[in-house]
Short mmCIF file of N, CA and C in Angstrom, two decimals:
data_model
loop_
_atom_site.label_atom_id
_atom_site.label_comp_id
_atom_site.label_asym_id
_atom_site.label_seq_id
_atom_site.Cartn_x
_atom_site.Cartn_y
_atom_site.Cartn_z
N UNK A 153 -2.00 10.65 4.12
CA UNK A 153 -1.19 10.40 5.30
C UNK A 153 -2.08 9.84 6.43
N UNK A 154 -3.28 10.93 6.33
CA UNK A 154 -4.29 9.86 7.72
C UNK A 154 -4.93 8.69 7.06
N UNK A 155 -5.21 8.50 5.92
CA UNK A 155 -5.71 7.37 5.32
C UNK A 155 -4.69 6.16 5.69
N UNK A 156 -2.80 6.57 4.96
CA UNK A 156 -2.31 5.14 5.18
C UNK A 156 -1.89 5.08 6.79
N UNK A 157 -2.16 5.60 7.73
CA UNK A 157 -1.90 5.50 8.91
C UNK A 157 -3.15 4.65 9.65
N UNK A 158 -4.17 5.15 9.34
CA UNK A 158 -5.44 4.33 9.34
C UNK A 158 -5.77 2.72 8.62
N UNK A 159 -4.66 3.06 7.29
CA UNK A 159 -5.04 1.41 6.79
C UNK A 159 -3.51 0.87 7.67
N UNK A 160 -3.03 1.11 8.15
CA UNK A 160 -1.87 0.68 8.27
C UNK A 160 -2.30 -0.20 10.16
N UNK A 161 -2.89 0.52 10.90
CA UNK A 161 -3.56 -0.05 12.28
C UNK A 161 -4.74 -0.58 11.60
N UNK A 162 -5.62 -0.82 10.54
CA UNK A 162 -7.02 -1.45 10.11
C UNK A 162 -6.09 -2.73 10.33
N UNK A 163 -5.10 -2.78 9.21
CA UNK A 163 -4.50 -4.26 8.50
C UNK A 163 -4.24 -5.01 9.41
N UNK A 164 -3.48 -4.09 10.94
CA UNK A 164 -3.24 -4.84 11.70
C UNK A 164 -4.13 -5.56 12.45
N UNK A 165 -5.42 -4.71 12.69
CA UNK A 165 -6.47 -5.29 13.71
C UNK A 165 -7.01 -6.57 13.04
N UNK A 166 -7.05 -6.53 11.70
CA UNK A 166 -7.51 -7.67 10.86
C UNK A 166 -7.01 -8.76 10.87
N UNK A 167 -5.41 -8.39 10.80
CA UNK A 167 -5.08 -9.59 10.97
C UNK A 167 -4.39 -10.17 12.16
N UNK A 168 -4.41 -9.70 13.20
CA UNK A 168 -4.43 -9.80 14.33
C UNK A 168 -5.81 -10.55 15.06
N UNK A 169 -7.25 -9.76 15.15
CA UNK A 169 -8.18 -10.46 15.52
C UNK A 169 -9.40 -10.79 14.24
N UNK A 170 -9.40 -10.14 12.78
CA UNK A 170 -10.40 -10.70 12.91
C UNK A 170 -10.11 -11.97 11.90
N UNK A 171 -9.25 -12.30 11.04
CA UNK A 171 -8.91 -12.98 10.07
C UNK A 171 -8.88 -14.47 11.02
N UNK A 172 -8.10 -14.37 12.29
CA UNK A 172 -8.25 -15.68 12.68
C UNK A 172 -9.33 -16.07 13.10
N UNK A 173 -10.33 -15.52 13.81
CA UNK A 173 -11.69 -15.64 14.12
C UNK A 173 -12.32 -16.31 12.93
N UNK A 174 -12.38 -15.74 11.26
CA UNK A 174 -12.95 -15.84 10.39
C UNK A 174 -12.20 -17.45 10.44
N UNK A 175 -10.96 -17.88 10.18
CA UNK A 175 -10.60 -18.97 9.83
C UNK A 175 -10.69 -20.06 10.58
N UNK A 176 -10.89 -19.75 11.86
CA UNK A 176 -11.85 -20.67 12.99
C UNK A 176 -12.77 -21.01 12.89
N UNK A 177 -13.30 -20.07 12.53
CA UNK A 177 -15.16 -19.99 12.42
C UNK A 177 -15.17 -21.13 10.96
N UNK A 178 -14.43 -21.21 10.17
CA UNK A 178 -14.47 -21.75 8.85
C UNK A 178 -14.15 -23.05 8.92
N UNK A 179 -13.20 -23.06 9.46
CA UNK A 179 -12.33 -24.16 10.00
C UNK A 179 -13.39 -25.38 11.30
N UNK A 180 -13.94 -24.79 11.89
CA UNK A 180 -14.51 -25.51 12.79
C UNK A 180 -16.43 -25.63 12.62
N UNK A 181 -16.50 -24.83 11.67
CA UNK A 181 -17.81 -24.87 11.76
C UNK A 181 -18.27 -25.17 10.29
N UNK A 182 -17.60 -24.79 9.36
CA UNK A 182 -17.68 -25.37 7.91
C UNK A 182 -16.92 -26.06 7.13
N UNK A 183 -16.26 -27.11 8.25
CA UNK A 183 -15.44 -28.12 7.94
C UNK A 183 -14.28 -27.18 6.73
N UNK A 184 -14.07 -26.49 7.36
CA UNK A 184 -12.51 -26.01 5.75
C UNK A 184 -11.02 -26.41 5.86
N UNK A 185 -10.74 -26.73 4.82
CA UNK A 185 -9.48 -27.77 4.99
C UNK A 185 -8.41 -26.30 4.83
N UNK A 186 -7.08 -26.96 4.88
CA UNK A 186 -5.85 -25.63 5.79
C UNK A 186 -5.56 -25.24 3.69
N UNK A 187 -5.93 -25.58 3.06
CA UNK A 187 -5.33 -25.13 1.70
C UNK A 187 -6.78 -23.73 1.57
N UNK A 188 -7.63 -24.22 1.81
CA UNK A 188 -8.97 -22.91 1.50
C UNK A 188 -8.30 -21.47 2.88
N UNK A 189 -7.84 -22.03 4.25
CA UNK A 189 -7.92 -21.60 5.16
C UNK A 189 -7.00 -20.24 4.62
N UNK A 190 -5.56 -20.92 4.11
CA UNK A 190 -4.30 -19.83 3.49
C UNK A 190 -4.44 -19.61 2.43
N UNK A 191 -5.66 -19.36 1.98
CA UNK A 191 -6.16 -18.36 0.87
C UNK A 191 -6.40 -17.24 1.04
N UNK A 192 -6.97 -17.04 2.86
CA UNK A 192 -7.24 -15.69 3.18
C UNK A 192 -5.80 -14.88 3.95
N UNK A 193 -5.78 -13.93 3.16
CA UNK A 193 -4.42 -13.13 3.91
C UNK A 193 -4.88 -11.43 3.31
N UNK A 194 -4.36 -11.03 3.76
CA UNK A 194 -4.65 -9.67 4.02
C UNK A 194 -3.51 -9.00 3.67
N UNK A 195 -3.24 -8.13 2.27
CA UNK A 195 -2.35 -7.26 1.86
C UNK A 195 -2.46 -5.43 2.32
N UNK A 196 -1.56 -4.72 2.45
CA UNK A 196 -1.65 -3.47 3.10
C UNK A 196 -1.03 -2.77 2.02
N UNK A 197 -1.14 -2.07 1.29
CA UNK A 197 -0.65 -1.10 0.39
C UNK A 197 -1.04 0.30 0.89
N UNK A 198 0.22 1.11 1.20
CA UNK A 198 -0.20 2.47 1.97
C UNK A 198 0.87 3.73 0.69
N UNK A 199 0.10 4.80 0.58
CA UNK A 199 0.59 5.78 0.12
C UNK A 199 1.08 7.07 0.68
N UNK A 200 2.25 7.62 1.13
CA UNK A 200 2.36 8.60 1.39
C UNK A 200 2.08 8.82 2.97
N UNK A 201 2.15 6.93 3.88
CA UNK A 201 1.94 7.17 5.46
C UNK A 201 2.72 7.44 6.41
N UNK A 202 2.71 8.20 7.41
CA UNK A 202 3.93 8.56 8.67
C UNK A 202 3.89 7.16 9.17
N UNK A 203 4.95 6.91 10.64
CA UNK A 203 5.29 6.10 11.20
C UNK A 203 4.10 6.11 12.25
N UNK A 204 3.72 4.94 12.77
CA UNK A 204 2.06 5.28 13.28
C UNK A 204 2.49 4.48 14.86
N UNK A 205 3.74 3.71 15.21
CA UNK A 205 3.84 3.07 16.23
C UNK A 205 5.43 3.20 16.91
N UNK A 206 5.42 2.45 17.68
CA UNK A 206 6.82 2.07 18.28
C UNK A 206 7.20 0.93 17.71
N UNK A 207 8.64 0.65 18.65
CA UNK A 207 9.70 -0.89 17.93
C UNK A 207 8.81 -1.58 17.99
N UNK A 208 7.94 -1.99 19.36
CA UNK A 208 7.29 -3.18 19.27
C UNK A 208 5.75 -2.84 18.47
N UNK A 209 5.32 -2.29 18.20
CA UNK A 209 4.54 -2.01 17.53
C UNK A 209 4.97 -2.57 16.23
N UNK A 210 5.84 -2.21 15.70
CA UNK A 210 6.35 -2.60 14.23
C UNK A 210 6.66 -3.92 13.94
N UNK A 211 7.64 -4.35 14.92
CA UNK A 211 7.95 -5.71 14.54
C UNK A 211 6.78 -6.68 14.99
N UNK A 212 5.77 -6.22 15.77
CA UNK A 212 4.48 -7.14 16.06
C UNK A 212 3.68 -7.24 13.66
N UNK A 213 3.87 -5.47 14.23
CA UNK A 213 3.13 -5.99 12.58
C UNK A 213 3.44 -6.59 11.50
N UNK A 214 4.71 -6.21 11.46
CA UNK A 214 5.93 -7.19 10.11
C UNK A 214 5.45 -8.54 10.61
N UNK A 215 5.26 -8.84 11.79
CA UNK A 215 4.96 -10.30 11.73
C UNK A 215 3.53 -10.92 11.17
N UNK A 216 2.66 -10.38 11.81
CA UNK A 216 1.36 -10.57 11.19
C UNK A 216 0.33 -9.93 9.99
N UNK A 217 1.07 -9.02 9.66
CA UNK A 217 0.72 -8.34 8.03
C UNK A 217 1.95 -8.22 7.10
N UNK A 218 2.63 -9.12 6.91
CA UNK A 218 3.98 -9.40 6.23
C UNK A 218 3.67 -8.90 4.73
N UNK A 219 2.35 -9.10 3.73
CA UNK A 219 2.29 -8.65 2.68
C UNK A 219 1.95 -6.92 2.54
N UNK A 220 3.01 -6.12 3.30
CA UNK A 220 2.52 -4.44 3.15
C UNK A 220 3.32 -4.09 2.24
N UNK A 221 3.04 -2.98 1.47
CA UNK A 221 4.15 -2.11 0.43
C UNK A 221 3.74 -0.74 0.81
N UNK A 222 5.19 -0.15 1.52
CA UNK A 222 4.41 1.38 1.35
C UNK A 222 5.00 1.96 0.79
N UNK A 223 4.52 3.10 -0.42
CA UNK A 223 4.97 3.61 -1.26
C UNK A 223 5.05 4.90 -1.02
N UNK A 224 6.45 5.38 -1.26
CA UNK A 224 6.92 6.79 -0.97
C UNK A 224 7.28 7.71 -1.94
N UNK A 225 7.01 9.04 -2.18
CA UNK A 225 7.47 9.54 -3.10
C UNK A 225 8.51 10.39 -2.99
N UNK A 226 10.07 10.05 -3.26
CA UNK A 226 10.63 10.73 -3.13
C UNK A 226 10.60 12.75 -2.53
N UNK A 227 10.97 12.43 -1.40
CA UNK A 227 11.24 14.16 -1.11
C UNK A 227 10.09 14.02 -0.01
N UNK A 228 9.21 13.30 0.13
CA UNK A 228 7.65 13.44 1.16
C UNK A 228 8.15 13.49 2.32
N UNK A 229 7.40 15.02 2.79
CA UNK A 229 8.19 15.50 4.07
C UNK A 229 7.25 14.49 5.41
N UNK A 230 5.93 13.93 5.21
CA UNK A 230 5.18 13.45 5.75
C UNK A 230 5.41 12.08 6.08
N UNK A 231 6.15 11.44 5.04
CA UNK A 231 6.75 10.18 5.63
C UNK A 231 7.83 9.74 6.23
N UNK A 232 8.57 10.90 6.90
CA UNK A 232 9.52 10.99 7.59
C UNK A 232 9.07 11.27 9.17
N UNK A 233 7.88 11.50 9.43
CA UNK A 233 7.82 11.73 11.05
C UNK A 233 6.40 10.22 10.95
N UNK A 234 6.01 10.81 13.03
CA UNK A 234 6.92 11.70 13.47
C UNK A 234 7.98 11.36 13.65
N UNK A 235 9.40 12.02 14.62
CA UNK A 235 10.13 11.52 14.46
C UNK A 235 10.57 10.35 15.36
N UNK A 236 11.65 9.36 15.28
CA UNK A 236 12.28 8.48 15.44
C UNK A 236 12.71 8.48 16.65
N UNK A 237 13.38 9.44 17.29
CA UNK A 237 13.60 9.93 18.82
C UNK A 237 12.53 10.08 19.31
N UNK A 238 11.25 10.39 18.81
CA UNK A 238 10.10 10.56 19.73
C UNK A 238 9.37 8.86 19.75
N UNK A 239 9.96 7.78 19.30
CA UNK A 239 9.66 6.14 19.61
C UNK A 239 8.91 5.65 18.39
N UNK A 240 8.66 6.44 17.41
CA UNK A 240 8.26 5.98 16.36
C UNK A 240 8.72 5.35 15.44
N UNK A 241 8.22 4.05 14.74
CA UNK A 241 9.14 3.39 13.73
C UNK A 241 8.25 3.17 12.45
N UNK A 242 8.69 3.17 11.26
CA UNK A 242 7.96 2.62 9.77
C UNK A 242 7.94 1.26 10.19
N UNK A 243 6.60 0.38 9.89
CA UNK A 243 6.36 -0.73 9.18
C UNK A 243 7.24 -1.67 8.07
N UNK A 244 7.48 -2.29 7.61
CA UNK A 244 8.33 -2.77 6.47
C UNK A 244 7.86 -2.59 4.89
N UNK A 245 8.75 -2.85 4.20
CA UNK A 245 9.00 -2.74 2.98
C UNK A 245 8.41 -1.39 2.08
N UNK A 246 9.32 -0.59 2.13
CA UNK A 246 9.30 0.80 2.07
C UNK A 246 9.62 0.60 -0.16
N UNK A 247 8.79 1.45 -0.82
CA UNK A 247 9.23 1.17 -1.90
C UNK A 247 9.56 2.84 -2.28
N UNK A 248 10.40 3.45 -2.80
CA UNK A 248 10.31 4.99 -2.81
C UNK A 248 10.46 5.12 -4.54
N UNK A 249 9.88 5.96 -4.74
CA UNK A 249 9.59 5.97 -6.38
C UNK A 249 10.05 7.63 -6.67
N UNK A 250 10.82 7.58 -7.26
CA UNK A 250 11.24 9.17 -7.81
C UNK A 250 10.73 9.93 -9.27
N UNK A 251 11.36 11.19 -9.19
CA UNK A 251 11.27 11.89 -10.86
C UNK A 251 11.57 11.08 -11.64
N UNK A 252 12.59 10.49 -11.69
CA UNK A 252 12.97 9.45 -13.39
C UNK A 252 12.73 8.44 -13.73
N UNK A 253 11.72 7.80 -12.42
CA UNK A 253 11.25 6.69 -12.68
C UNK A 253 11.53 5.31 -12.51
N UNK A 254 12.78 5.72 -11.59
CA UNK A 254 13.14 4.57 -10.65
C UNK A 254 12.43 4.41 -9.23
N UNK A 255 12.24 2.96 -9.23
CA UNK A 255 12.28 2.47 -7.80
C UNK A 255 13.23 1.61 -6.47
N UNK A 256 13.05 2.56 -5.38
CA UNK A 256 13.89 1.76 -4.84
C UNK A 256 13.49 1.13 -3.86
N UNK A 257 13.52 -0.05 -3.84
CA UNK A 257 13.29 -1.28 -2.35
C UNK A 257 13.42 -1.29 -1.05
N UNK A 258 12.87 -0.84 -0.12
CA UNK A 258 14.18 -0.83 1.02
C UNK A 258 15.38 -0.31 1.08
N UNK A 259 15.42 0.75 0.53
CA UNK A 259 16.75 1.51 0.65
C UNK A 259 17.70 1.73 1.63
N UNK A 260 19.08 1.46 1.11
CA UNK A 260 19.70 1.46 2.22
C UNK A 260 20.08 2.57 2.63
N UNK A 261 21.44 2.75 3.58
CA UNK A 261 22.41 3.73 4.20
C UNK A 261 22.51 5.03 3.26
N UNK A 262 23.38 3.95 1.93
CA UNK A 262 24.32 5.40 1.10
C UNK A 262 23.15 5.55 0.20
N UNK A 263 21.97 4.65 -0.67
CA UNK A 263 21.06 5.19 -1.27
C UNK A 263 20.35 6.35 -0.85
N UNK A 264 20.18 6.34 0.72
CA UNK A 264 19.31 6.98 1.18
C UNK A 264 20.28 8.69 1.37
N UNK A 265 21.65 8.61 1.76
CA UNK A 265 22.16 9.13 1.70
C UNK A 265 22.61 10.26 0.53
N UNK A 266 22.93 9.05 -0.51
CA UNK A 266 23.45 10.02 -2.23
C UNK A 266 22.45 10.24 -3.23
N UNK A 267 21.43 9.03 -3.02
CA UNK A 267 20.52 9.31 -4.48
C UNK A 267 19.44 9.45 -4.13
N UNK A 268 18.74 9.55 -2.98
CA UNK A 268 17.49 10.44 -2.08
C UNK A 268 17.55 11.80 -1.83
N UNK A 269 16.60 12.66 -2.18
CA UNK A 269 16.50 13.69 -1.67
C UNK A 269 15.85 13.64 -0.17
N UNK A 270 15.98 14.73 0.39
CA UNK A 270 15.58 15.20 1.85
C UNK A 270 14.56 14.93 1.38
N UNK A 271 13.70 14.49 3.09
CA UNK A 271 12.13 14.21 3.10
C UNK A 271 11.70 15.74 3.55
N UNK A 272 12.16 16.89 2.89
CA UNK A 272 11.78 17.91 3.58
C UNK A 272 10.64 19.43 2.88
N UNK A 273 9.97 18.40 2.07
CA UNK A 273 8.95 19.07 1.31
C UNK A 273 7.74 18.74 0.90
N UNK A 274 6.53 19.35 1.23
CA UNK A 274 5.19 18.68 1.52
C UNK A 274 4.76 18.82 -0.18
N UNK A 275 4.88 19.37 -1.19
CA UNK A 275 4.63 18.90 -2.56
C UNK A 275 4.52 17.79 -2.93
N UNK A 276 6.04 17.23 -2.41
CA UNK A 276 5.57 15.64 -2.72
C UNK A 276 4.88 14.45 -2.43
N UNK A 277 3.84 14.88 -1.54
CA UNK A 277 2.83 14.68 -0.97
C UNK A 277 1.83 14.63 -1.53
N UNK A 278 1.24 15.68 -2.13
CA UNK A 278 0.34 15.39 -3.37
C UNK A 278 0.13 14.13 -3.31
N UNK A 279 -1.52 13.71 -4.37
CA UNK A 279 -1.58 12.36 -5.14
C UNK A 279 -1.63 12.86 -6.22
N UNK A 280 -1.77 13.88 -6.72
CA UNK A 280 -1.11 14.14 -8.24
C UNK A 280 0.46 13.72 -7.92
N UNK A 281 0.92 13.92 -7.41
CA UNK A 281 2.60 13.33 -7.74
C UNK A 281 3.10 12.26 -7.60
N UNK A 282 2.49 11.82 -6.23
CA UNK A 282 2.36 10.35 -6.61
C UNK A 282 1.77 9.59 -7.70
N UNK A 283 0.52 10.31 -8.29
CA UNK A 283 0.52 9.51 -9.44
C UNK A 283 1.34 9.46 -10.62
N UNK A 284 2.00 10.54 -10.83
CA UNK A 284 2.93 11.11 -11.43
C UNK A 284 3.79 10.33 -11.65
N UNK A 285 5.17 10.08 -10.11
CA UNK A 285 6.19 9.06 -10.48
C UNK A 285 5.56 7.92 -10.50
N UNK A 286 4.81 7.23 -10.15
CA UNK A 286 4.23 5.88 -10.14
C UNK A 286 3.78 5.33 -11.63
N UNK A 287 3.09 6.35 -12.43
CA UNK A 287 2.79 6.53 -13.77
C UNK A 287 4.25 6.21 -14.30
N UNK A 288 5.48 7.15 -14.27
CA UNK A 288 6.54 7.63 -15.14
C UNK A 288 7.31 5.81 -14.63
N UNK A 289 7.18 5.01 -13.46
CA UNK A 289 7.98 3.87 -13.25
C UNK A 289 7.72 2.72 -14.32
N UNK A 290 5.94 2.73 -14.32
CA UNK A 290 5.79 2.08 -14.92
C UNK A 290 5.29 1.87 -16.21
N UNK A 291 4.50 2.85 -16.93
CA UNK A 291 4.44 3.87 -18.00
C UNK A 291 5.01 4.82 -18.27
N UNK A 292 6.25 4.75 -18.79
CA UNK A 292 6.34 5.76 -19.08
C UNK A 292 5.78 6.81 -20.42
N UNK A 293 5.37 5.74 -20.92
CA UNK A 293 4.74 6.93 -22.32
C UNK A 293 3.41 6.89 -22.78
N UNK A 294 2.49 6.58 -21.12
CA UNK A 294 1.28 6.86 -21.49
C UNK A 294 0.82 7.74 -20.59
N UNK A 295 -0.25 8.41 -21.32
CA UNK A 295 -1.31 9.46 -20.36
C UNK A 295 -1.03 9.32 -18.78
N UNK A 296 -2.01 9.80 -18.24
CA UNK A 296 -1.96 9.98 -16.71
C UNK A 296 -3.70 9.12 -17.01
N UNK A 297 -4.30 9.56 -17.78
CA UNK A 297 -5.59 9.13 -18.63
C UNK A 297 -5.78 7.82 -18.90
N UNK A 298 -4.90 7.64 -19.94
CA UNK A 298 -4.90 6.16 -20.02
C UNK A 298 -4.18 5.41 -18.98
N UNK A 299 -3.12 5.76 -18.20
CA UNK A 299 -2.70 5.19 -17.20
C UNK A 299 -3.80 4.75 -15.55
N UNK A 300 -4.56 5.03 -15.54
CA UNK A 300 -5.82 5.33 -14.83
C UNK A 300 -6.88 4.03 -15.21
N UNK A 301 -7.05 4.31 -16.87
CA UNK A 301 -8.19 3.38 -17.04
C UNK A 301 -7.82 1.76 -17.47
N UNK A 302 -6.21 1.87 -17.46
CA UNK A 302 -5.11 0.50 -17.24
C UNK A 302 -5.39 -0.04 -15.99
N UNK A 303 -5.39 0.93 -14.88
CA UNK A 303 -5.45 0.49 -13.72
C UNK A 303 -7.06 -0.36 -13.46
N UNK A 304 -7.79 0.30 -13.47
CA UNK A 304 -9.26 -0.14 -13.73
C UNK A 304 -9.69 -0.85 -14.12
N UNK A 305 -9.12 -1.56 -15.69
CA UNK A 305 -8.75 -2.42 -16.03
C UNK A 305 -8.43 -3.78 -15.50
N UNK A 306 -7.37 -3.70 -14.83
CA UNK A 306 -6.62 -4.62 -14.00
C UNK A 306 -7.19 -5.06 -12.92
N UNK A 307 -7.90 -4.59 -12.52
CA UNK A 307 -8.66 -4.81 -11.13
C UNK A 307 -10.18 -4.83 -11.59
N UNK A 308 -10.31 -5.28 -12.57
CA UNK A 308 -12.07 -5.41 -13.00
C UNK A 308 -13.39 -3.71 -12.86
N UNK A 309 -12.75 -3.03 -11.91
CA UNK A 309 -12.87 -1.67 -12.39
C UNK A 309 -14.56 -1.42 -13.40
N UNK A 310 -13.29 -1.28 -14.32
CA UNK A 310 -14.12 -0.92 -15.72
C UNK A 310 -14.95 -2.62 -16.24
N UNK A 311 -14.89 -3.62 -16.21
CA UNK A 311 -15.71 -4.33 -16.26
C UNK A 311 -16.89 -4.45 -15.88
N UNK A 312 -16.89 -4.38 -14.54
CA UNK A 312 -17.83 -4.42 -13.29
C UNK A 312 -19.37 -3.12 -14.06
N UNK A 313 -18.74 -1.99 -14.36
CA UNK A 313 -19.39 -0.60 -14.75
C UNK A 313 -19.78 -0.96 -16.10
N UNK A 314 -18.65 -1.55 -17.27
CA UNK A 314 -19.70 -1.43 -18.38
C UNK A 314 -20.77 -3.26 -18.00
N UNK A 315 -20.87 -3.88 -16.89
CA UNK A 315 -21.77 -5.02 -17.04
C UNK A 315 -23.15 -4.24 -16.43
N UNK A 316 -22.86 -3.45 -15.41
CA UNK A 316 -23.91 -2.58 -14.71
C UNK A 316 -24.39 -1.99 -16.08
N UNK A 317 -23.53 -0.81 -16.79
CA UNK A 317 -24.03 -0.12 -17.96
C UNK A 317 -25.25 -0.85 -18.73
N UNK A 318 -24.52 -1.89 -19.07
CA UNK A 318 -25.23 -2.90 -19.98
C UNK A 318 -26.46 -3.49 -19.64
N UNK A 319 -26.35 -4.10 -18.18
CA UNK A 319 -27.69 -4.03 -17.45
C UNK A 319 -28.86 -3.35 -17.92
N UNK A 320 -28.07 -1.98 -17.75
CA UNK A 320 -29.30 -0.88 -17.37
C UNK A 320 -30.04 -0.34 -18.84
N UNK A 321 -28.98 -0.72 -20.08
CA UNK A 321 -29.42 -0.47 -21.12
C UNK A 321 -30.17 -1.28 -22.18
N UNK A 322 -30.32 -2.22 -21.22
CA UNK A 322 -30.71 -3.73 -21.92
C UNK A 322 -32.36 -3.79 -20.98
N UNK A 323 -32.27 -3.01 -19.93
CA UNK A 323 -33.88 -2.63 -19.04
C UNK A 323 -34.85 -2.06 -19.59
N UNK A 324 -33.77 -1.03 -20.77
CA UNK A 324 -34.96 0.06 -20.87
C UNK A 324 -35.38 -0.35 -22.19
#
């Protein structure tokens, strides 16, 4: 919760002051043409974060960090404050992931209403549970184990470690 509240004002400062600085600096000083320039963008993926601003706070950021996903786990009493009467608003594109392994998008009115549970229990808070439904959405019939070293995988992870490994065994 303090982590995605923290990446959630990082993303913004980034791309607010420092991303354009960087693309200036690139742009004017290392001759970079506008196709290299909109290569750099800045994605926000937050787990399990409260509402960290006001209206204008929010719609400033939807504008300038447009690629965020924050992922909720059904029932998380933590991503419901603080509350809404006290001027606080969520960021955009809310993805909420439940027990059976559905996800839902931006949920609306009656979703939020009939097939959401209350945000009124800190269990689901956990990152065991989040890894849990997140595992069951998109694996469902592998490990928590192997679901892990998929991930690692995917993101060079485990590459990166067995080239180091290999390095080090090829030294001695």
């Amino acid at each position: 919760s303090l982590g995605g509240s923290k990446a959630t004002l990082c993303a913004y400062d980034m791309c607010r002051w420092v991303l354009p600085t960087v693309k200036h600096h690139i742009q004017h000083q290392l001759g970079g043409n506008k196709e290299m320039l909109n290569k750099f963008q800045l994605s926000c993926y937050t787990f399990g974060a409260p509402k960290v601003g006001d209206l204008v706070f929010a719609a400033a950021y939807n504008r300038v960090v447009p690629n965020t996903q924050r992922i909720v786990n059904d029932g998380d009493f933590i991503t419901s404050g603080p509350l809404t009467i006290m001027n606080y608003f969520h960021v955009r594109r809310e993805h909420v992931f439940d027990s059976t392994g559905t996800v839902r998008v931006e949920p609306g009115l009656v979703e939020r209403k009939f097939l959401l549970k209350k945000r009124n229990k800190t269990s689901p808070h956990r990152i065991s549970n989040y890894l849990s439904v997140i595992k069951k959405s998109f694996h469902p019939r592998m490990s928590e184990e192997a679901f892990l070293d998929h991930i690692r995988e995917e993101y060079g992870y485990k590459k990166k470690n067995q080239l180091k490994q290999n390095s080090l065994t090829e030294d001695v």
